[in-house]
């Protein structure tokens, strides 16, 4: 199965700053990569699907890029709701797999 | 508004069985594939199983194949996960999730809040 490695493990930032999160796949997943945000005690929420498409209700300050094995999630001007754990997930090769997460604190 | 609500999680002994349910509202349940994803201390987020809208196709993670069974009752807008021969490593929070298509594509569009499962003697 495909292994997704996220970096960094923790990102320490302040509101208003920008965040850049990375996800590296053990083999090409084409552009079949999604990003989720999870707040404590809540379910993950889909942010980005197929590398760069924002899910319903996701603001334009959240964007995704990349293809193949390297992907980036960028959050410009962090707001309080953005401080959470972020996961990448691939669906290119079954089974779907998730990264271990990046905490934005 | 899409809403998913899981139930049925509890403490069970190793080797025991449990059936989880997921009640869905706010969308045409019978038109979409559905999945179970779990979050465990050992492996983090892990896809468990998916079923197509018509239940013609079901898929399982290797770690649960032969022990877990996914099913759905479209007229009741409910998804199920029958879990048998539970192991300590199955403990965690189980989420149901809606796919955006009739057949599973591996995108988890909406999630329920989850139901906790504990496996211990």
PDB file of C-alpha atoms in Angstrom:
ATOM      1  CA  UNK A   1       0.000   0.000   0.000  1.00  0.00           C
ATOM      2  CA  UNK A   2       1.027   3.609  -0.527  1.00  0.00           C
ATOM      3  CA  UNK A   3       2.704   5.336   2.404  1.00  0.00           C
ATOM      4  CA  UNK A   4       2.128   9.066   2.849  1.00  0.00           C
ATOM      5  CA  UNK A   5       4.661  11.041   4.872  1.00  0.00           C
ATOM      6  CA  UNK A   6       3.677  14.457   6.156  1.00  0.00           C
ATOM      7  CA  UNK A   7       6.021  17.211   7.248  1.00  0.00           C
ATOM      8  CA  UNK A   8       6.585  18.884   9.525  1.00  0.00           C
ATOM      9  CA  UNK A   9       4.992  16.994  12.404  1.00  0.00           C
ATOM     10  CA  UNK A  10       4.206  20.281  14.137  1.00  0.00           C
ATOM     11  CA  UNK A  11       4.021  23.814  12.820  1.00  0.00           C
ATOM     12  CA  UNK A  12       4.018  26.635  15.358  1.00  0.00           C
ATOM     13  CA  UNK A  13       2.528  29.826  13.947  1.00  0.00           C
ATOM     14  CA  UNK A  14       0.485  32.856  14.906  1.00  0.00           C
ATOM     15  CA  UNK A  15      -2.893  34.025  13.608  1.00  0.00           C
ATOM     16  CA  UNK A  16      -2.448  35.971  10.392  1.00  0.00           C
ATOM     17  CA  UNK A  17       0.645  34.036   9.324  1.00  0.00           C
ATOM     18  CA  UNK A  18       0.731  31.567   6.438  1.00  0.00           C
ATOM     19  CA  UNK A  19       1.125  27.803   6.763  1.00  0.00           C
ATOM     20  CA  UNK A  20       2.711  25.425   4.273  1.00  0.00           C
ATOM     21  CA  UNK A  21       2.198  21.713   4.874  1.00  0.00           C
ATOM     22  CA  UNK A  22       3.795  18.936   2.836  1.00  0.00           C
ATOM     23  CA  UNK A  23       2.772  15.405   1.938  1.00  0.00           C
ATOM     24  CA  UNK A  24       5.056  12.948   0.155  1.00  0.00           C
ATOM     25  CA  UNK A  25       3.842   9.673  -1.359  1.00  0.00           C
ATOM     26  CA  UNK A  26       5.901   6.480  -1.601  1.00  0.00           C
ATOM     27  CA  UNK A  27       4.889   6.214  -5.261  1.00  0.00           C
ATOM     28  CA  UNK A  28       2.941   8.341  -7.691  1.00  0.00           C
ATOM     29  CA  UNK A  29      -0.691   8.956  -6.784  1.00  0.00           C
ATOM     30  CA  UNK A  30      -1.210  11.198  -9.843  1.00  0.00           C
ATOM     31  CA  UNK A  31      -3.473  13.965  -8.520  1.00  0.00           C
ATOM     32  CA  UNK A  32      -5.685  11.709  -6.389  1.00  0.00           C
ATOM     33  CA  UNK A  33      -4.806  13.329  -3.098  1.00  0.00           C
ATOM     34  CA  UNK A  34      -7.061  14.932  -0.512  1.00  0.00           C
ATOM     35  CA  UNK A  35      -6.503  17.049   2.585  1.00  0.00           C
ATOM     36  CA  UNK A  36      -8.585  16.963   5.780  1.00  0.00           C
ATOM     37  CA  UNK A  37      -8.619  19.095   8.917  1.00  0.00           C
ATOM     38  CA  UNK A  38      -9.443  17.605  12.302  1.00  0.00           C
ATOM     39  CA  UNK A  39     -10.123  19.578  15.446  1.00  0.00           C
ATOM     40  CA  UNK A  40      -9.952  17.874  18.875  1.00  0.00           C
ATOM     41  CA  UNK A  41     -12.943  15.655  19.530  1.00  0.00           C
ATOM     42  CA  UNK A  42     -14.326  16.137  16.026  1.00  0.00           C
ATOM     43  CA  UNK A  43     -14.387  14.188  12.805  1.00  0.00           C
ATOM     44  CA  UNK A  44     -12.033  15.086   9.963  1.00  0.00           C
ATOM     45  CA  UNK A  45     -13.424  17.580   7.448  1.00  0.00           C
ATOM     46  CA  UNK A  46     -12.605  17.421   3.751  1.00  0.00           C
ATOM     47  CA  UNK A  47     -10.763  20.559   2.616  1.00  0.00           C
ATOM     48  CA  UNK A  48      -9.192  19.691  -0.748  1.00  0.00           C
ATOM     49  CA  UNK A  49      -9.814  16.792  -3.123  1.00  0.00           C
ATOM     50  CA  UNK A  50      -7.886  15.682  -6.175  1.00  0.00           C
ATOM     51  CA  UNK A  51      -4.896  17.800  -5.178  1.00  0.00           C
ATOM     52  CA  UNK A  52      -6.277  21.267  -5.814  1.00  0.00           C
ATOM     53  CA  UNK A  53     -10.088  21.320  -5.684  1.00  0.00           C
ATOM     54  CA  UNK A  54     -11.665  22.988  -2.683  1.00  0.00           C
ATOM     55  CA  UNK A  55     -14.533  21.139  -1.049  1.00  0.00           C
ATOM     56  CA  UNK A  56     -17.885  22.784  -0.453  1.00  0.00           C
ATOM     57  CA  UNK A  57     -17.658  25.736   1.914  1.00  0.00           C
ATOM     58  CA  UNK A  58     -13.863  25.868   2.058  1.00  0.00           C
ATOM     59  CA  UNK A  59     -12.525  29.440   1.701  1.00  0.00           C
ATOM     60  CA  UNK A  60     -10.095  30.509  -1.003  1.00  0.00           C
ATOM     61  CA  UNK A  61      -7.306  31.123   1.520  1.00  0.00           C
ATOM     62  CA  UNK A  62      -6.926  27.332   1.694  1.00  0.00           C
ATOM     63  CA  UNK A  63      -5.302  25.864  -1.415  1.00  0.00           C
ATOM     64  CA  UNK A  64      -3.695  22.638  -2.529  1.00  0.00           C
ATOM     65  CA  UNK A  65      -1.088  21.899  -5.165  1.00  0.00           C
ATOM     66  CA  UNK A  66       1.153  19.154  -6.430  1.00  0.00           C
ATOM     67  CA  UNK A  67       0.994  15.933  -8.388  1.00  0.00           C
ATOM     68  CA  UNK A  68       2.763  12.607  -8.522  1.00  0.00           C
ATOM     69  CA  UNK A  69       4.551  12.205  -5.189  1.00  0.00           C
ATOM     70  CA  UNK A  70       4.816  15.724  -3.746  1.00  0.00           C
ATOM     71  CA  UNK A  71       1.900  17.797  -2.524  1.00  0.00           C
ATOM     72  CA  UNK A  72       1.407  21.009  -0.588  1.00  0.00           C
ATOM     73  CA  UNK A  73      -1.436  22.488   1.424  1.00  0.00           C
ATOM     74  CA  UNK A  74      -1.201  26.250   1.880  1.00  0.00           C
ATOM     75  CA  UNK A  75      -3.260  28.234   4.339  1.00  0.00           C
ATOM     76  CA  UNK A  76      -2.834  31.967   4.024  1.00  0.00           C
ATOM     77  CA  UNK A  77      -3.619  34.290   6.923  1.00  0.00           C
ATOM     78  CA  UNK A  78      -4.326  31.709   9.629  1.00  0.00           C
ATOM     79  CA  UNK A  79      -7.542  32.127  11.545  1.00  0.00           C
ATOM     80  CA  UNK A  80      -8.331  30.572  14.965  1.00  0.00           C
ATOM     81  CA  UNK A  81     -10.296  27.736  13.337  1.00  0.00           C
ATOM     82  CA  UNK A  82      -7.201  26.716  11.352  1.00  0.00           C
ATOM     83  CA  UNK A  83      -5.275  25.565  14.428  1.00  0.00           C
ATOM     84  CA  UNK A  84      -5.855  21.823  14.167  1.00  0.00           C
ATOM     85  CA  UNK A  85      -4.351  18.625  12.770  1.00  0.00           C
ATOM     86  CA  UNK A  86      -4.194  18.170   8.989  1.00  0.00           C
ATOM     87  CA  UNK A  87      -4.108  14.858   7.158  1.00  0.00           C
ATOM     88  CA  UNK A  88      -3.412  13.996   3.552  1.00  0.00           C
ATOM     89  CA  UNK A  89      -5.034  10.928   1.965  1.00  0.00           C
ATOM     90  CA  UNK A  90      -4.559   9.192  -1.375  1.00  0.00           C
ATOM     91  CA  UNK A  91      -7.144   7.321  -3.416  1.00  0.00           C
ATOM     92  CA  UNK A  92      -5.033   6.495  -6.447  1.00  0.00           C
ATOM     93  CA  UNK A  93      -4.256   2.927  -5.443  1.00  0.00           C
ATOM     94  CA  UNK A  94      -6.598   0.873  -3.235  1.00  0.00           C
ATOM     95  CA  UNK A  95      -6.679   0.811  -0.263  1.00  0.00           C
ATOM     96  CA  UNK A  96      -7.018   4.502   0.474  1.00  0.00           C
ATOM     97  CA  UNK A  97      -4.339   5.539   2.936  1.00  0.00           C
ATOM     98  CA  UNK A  98      -3.747   8.532   5.202  1.00  0.00           C
ATOM     99  CA  UNK A  99      -0.664  10.379   6.337  1.00  0.00           C
ATOM    100  CA  UNK A 100       0.222  10.610  10.020  1.00  0.00           C
ATOM    101  CA  UNK A 101      -0.813  14.258  10.290  1.00  0.00           C
ATOM    102  CA  UNK A 102       0.652  17.729  10.812  1.00  0.00           C
ATOM    103  CA  UNK A 103      -0.418  19.722  13.822  1.00  0.00           C
ATOM    104  CA  UNK A 104      -0.707  23.471  13.332  1.00  0.00           C
ATOM    105  CA  UNK A 105      -0.462  25.108  16.724  1.00  0.00           C
TER     106      UNK A 105
ATOM    107  CA  UNK B   1     -27.520  19.582   5.219  1.00  0.00           C
ATOM    108  CA  UNK B   2     -25.744  16.234   5.188  1.00  0.00           C
ATOM    109  CA  UNK B   3     -25.729  14.640   8.628  1.00  0.00           C
ATOM    110  CA  UNK B   4     -24.298  11.297   9.663  1.00  0.00           C
ATOM    111  CA  UNK B   5     -24.612   9.858  13.145  1.00  0.00           C
ATOM    112  CA  UNK B   6     -22.913   6.694  14.280  1.00  0.00           C
ATOM    113  CA  UNK B   7     -24.017   4.546  17.194  1.00  0.00           C
ATOM    114  CA  UNK B   8     -23.336   1.171  18.747  1.00  0.00           C
ATOM    115  CA  UNK B   9     -19.796   1.583  19.997  1.00  0.00           C
ATOM    116  CA  UNK B  10     -18.992   0.208  23.439  1.00  0.00           C
ATOM    117  CA  UNK B  11     -16.544  -1.899  25.449  1.00  0.00           C
ATOM    118  CA  UNK B  12     -16.311  -5.508  24.316  1.00  0.00           C
ATOM    119  CA  UNK B  13     -14.010  -8.377  25.206  1.00  0.00           C
ATOM    120  CA  UNK B  14     -11.447  -9.737  22.747  1.00  0.00           C
ATOM    121  CA  UNK B  15     -13.160 -12.207  20.450  1.00  0.00           C
ATOM    122  CA  UNK B  16     -16.485 -10.472  20.921  1.00  0.00           C
ATOM    123  CA  UNK B  17     -18.846  -8.959  18.364  1.00  0.00           C
ATOM    124  CA  UNK B  18     -20.392  -5.558  17.832  1.00  0.00           C
ATOM    125  CA  UNK B  19     -22.638  -3.938  15.254  1.00  0.00           C
ATOM    126  CA  UNK B  20     -22.215  -0.272  14.468  1.00  0.00           C
ATOM    127  CA  UNK B  21     -24.918   1.793  12.801  1.00  0.00           C
ATOM    128  CA  UNK B  22     -24.779   5.077  10.915  1.00  0.00           C
ATOM    129  CA  UNK B  23     -27.968   7.046  10.364  1.00  0.00           C
ATOM    130  CA  UNK B  24     -27.918   9.422   7.398  1.00  0.00           C
ATOM    131  CA  UNK B  25     -30.048  12.471   6.658  1.00  0.00           C
ATOM    132  CA  UNK B  26     -29.935  15.435   4.291  1.00  0.00           C
ATOM    133  CA  UNK B  27     -29.134  13.594   1.064  1.00  0.00           C
ATOM    134  CA  UNK B  28     -30.389  10.759  -1.138  1.00  0.00           C
ATOM    135  CA  UNK B  29     -28.701   7.955   0.818  1.00  0.00           C
ATOM    136  CA  UNK B  30     -29.456   5.275  -1.764  1.00  0.00           C
ATOM    137  CA  UNK B  31     -27.544   7.203  -4.447  1.00  0.00           C
ATOM    138  CA  UNK B  32     -24.140   7.253  -2.779  1.00  0.00           C
ATOM    139  CA  UNK B  33     -21.399   4.905  -1.724  1.00  0.00           C
ATOM    140  CA  UNK B  34     -20.594   4.864   1.975  1.00  0.00           C
ATOM    141  CA  UNK B  35     -17.511   3.968   3.967  1.00  0.00           C
ATOM    142  CA  UNK B  36     -16.214   3.266   7.451  1.00  0.00           C
ATOM    143  CA  UNK B  37     -12.939   4.828   8.576  1.00  0.00           C
ATOM    144  CA  UNK B  38     -11.433   4.322  12.005  1.00  0.00           C
ATOM    145  CA  UNK B  39      -8.933   6.247  14.085  1.00  0.00           C
ATOM    146  CA  UNK B  40      -6.802   4.185  16.398  1.00  0.00           C
ATOM    147  CA  UNK B  41      -3.912   5.068  18.712  1.00  0.00           C
ATOM    148  CA  UNK B  42      -1.655   2.682  16.842  1.00  0.00           C
ATOM    149  CA  UNK B  43      -2.320   3.482  13.198  1.00  0.00           C
ATOM    150  CA  UNK B  44      -4.065   6.840  13.150  1.00  0.00           C
ATOM    151  CA  UNK B  45      -6.702   7.195  10.437  1.00  0.00           C
ATOM    152  CA  UNK B  46      -7.339   3.912   8.642  1.00  0.00           C
ATOM    153  CA  UNK B  47      -9.897   3.090   5.966  1.00  0.00           C
ATOM    154  CA  UNK B  48     -11.900   0.029   7.007  1.00  0.00           C
ATOM    155  CA  UNK B  49     -14.578  -0.731   4.436  1.00  0.00           C
ATOM    156  CA  UNK B  50     -16.724   0.710   1.668  1.00  0.00           C
ATOM    157  CA  UNK B  51     -19.948  -0.253  -0.081  1.00  0.00           C
ATOM    158  CA  UNK B  52     -21.472   0.921  -3.310  1.00  0.00           C
ATOM    159  CA  UNK B  53     -24.866   2.592  -3.360  1.00  0.00           C
ATOM    160  CA  UNK B  54     -26.597  -0.617  -4.387  1.00  0.00           C
ATOM    161  CA  UNK B  55     -24.462  -2.861  -2.103  1.00  0.00           C
ATOM    162  CA  UNK B  56     -23.395  -4.810  -5.178  1.00  0.00           C
ATOM    163  CA  UNK B  57     -19.782  -4.039  -4.396  1.00  0.00           C
ATOM    164  CA  UNK B  58     -18.088  -4.134  -1.020  1.00  0.00           C
ATOM    165  CA  UNK B  59     -14.453  -3.574  -0.135  1.00  0.00           C
ATOM    166  CA  UNK B  60     -12.424  -4.293   3.003  1.00  0.00           C
ATOM    167  CA  UNK B  61      -9.033  -3.501   4.461  1.00  0.00           C
ATOM    168  CA  UNK B  62      -6.847  -6.588   4.793  1.00  0.00           C
ATOM    169  CA  UNK B  63      -6.811  -6.088   8.563  1.00  0.00           C
ATOM    170  CA  UNK B  64     -10.575  -6.658   8.856  1.00  0.00           C
ATOM    171  CA  UNK B  65     -11.451  -8.858   5.875  1.00  0.00           C
ATOM    172  CA  UNK B  66     -13.198 -12.014   7.030  1.00  0.00           C
ATOM    173  CA  UNK B  67     -14.116 -10.488  10.402  1.00  0.00           C
ATOM    174  CA  UNK B  68     -16.072  -7.339   9.489  1.00  0.00           C
ATOM    175  CA  UNK B  69     -19.107  -7.020   7.211  1.00  0.00           C
ATOM    176  CA  UNK B  70     -20.424  -3.761   5.796  1.00  0.00           C
ATOM    177  CA  UNK B  71     -24.073  -3.497   4.816  1.00  0.00           C
ATOM    178  CA  UNK B  72     -26.756  -0.900   4.309  1.00  0.00           C
ATOM    179  CA  UNK B  73     -30.521  -0.600   4.450  1.00  0.00           C
ATOM    180  CA  UNK B  74     -31.347   2.046   1.893  1.00  0.00           C
ATOM    181  CA  UNK B  75     -35.006   2.357   2.850  1.00  0.00           C
ATOM    182  CA  UNK B  76     -33.910   3.138   6.410  1.00  0.00           C
ATOM    183  CA  UNK B  77     -31.037   5.430   5.340  1.00  0.00           C
ATOM    184  CA  UNK B  78     -28.722   3.412   7.552  1.00  0.00           C
ATOM    185  CA  UNK B  79     -25.241   1.968   7.130  1.00  0.00           C
ATOM    186  CA  UNK B  80     -23.959  -0.895   9.287  1.00  0.00           C
ATOM    187  CA  UNK B  81     -20.675  -2.490  10.244  1.00  0.00           C
ATOM    188  CA  UNK B  82     -20.837  -5.943  11.788  1.00  0.00           C
ATOM    189  CA  UNK B  83     -17.590  -6.593  13.625  1.00  0.00           C
ATOM    190  CA  UNK B  84     -16.753 -10.138  14.760  1.00  0.00           C
ATOM    191  CA  UNK B  85     -13.752 -11.666  16.494  1.00  0.00           C
ATOM    192  CA  UNK B  86     -12.654  -8.257  17.739  1.00  0.00           C
ATOM    193  CA  UNK B  87      -9.024  -7.720  18.646  1.00  0.00           C
ATOM    194  CA  UNK B  88      -7.424  -5.116  20.935  1.00  0.00           C
ATOM    195  CA  UNK B  89      -5.950  -3.389  17.882  1.00  0.00           C
ATOM    196  CA  UNK B  90      -9.493  -2.767  16.569  1.00  0.00           C
ATOM    197  CA  UNK B  91     -10.112  -0.304  19.412  1.00  0.00           C
ATOM    198  CA  UNK B  92     -10.633   3.289  18.365  1.00  0.00           C
ATOM    199  CA  UNK B  93     -13.186   5.719  17.047  1.00  0.00           C
ATOM    200  CA  UNK B  94     -15.211   4.528  14.068  1.00  0.00           C
ATOM    201  CA  UNK B  95     -16.489   7.102  11.593  1.00  0.00           C
ATOM    202  CA  UNK B  96     -18.948   6.606   8.783  1.00  0.00           C
ATOM    203  CA  UNK B  97     -18.343   8.733   5.716  1.00  0.00           C
ATOM    204  CA  UNK B  98     -20.201   9.602   2.560  1.00  0.00           C
ATOM    205  CA  UNK B  99     -18.570   9.166  -0.865  1.00  0.00           C
ATOM    206  CA  UNK B 100     -19.374  11.621  -3.681  1.00  0.00           C
ATOM    207  CA  UNK B 101     -20.273   8.875  -6.184  1.00  0.00           C
ATOM    208  CA  UNK B 102     -22.420   5.721  -6.463  1.00  0.00           C
ATOM    209  CA  UNK B 103     -19.328   3.541  -6.377  1.00  0.00           C
ATOM    210  CA  UNK B 104     -16.559   4.072  -3.817  1.00  0.00           C
ATOM    211  CA  UNK B 105     -13.873   6.394  -5.116  1.00  0.00           C
ATOM    212  CA  UNK B 106     -11.971   6.864  -1.883  1.00  0.00           C
ATOM    213  CA  UNK B 107     -12.915  10.473  -1.213  1.00  0.00           C
ATOM    214  CA  UNK B 108     -14.596  10.938   2.153  1.00  0.00           C
ATOM    215  CA  UNK B 109     -16.821  13.914   1.550  1.00  0.00           C
ATOM    216  CA  UNK B 110     -18.751  14.076   4.814  1.00  0.00           C
ATOM    217  CA  UNK B 111     -18.112  12.358   8.131  1.00  0.00           C
ATOM    218  CA  UNK B 112     -20.124  11.558  11.221  1.00  0.00           C
ATOM    219  CA  UNK B 113     -18.811  12.470  14.692  1.00  0.00           C
ATOM    220  CA  UNK B 114     -17.745   8.873  15.326  1.00  0.00           C
ATOM    221  CA  UNK B 115     -18.517   6.178  17.875  1.00  0.00           C
ATOM    222  CA  UNK B 116     -15.849   4.768  20.219  1.00  0.00           C
ATOM    223  CA  UNK B 117     -15.049   1.078  20.345  1.00  0.00           C
ATOM    224  CA  UNK B 118     -12.960  -0.386  23.150  1.00  0.00           C
ATOM    225  CA  UNK B 119     -11.691  -3.987  23.108  1.00  0.00           C
ATOM    226  CA  UNK B 120     -10.398  -5.225  26.427  1.00  0.00           C
ATOM    227  CA  UNK B 121     -10.877  -7.989  28.948  1.00  0.00           C
TER     228      UNK B 121
END
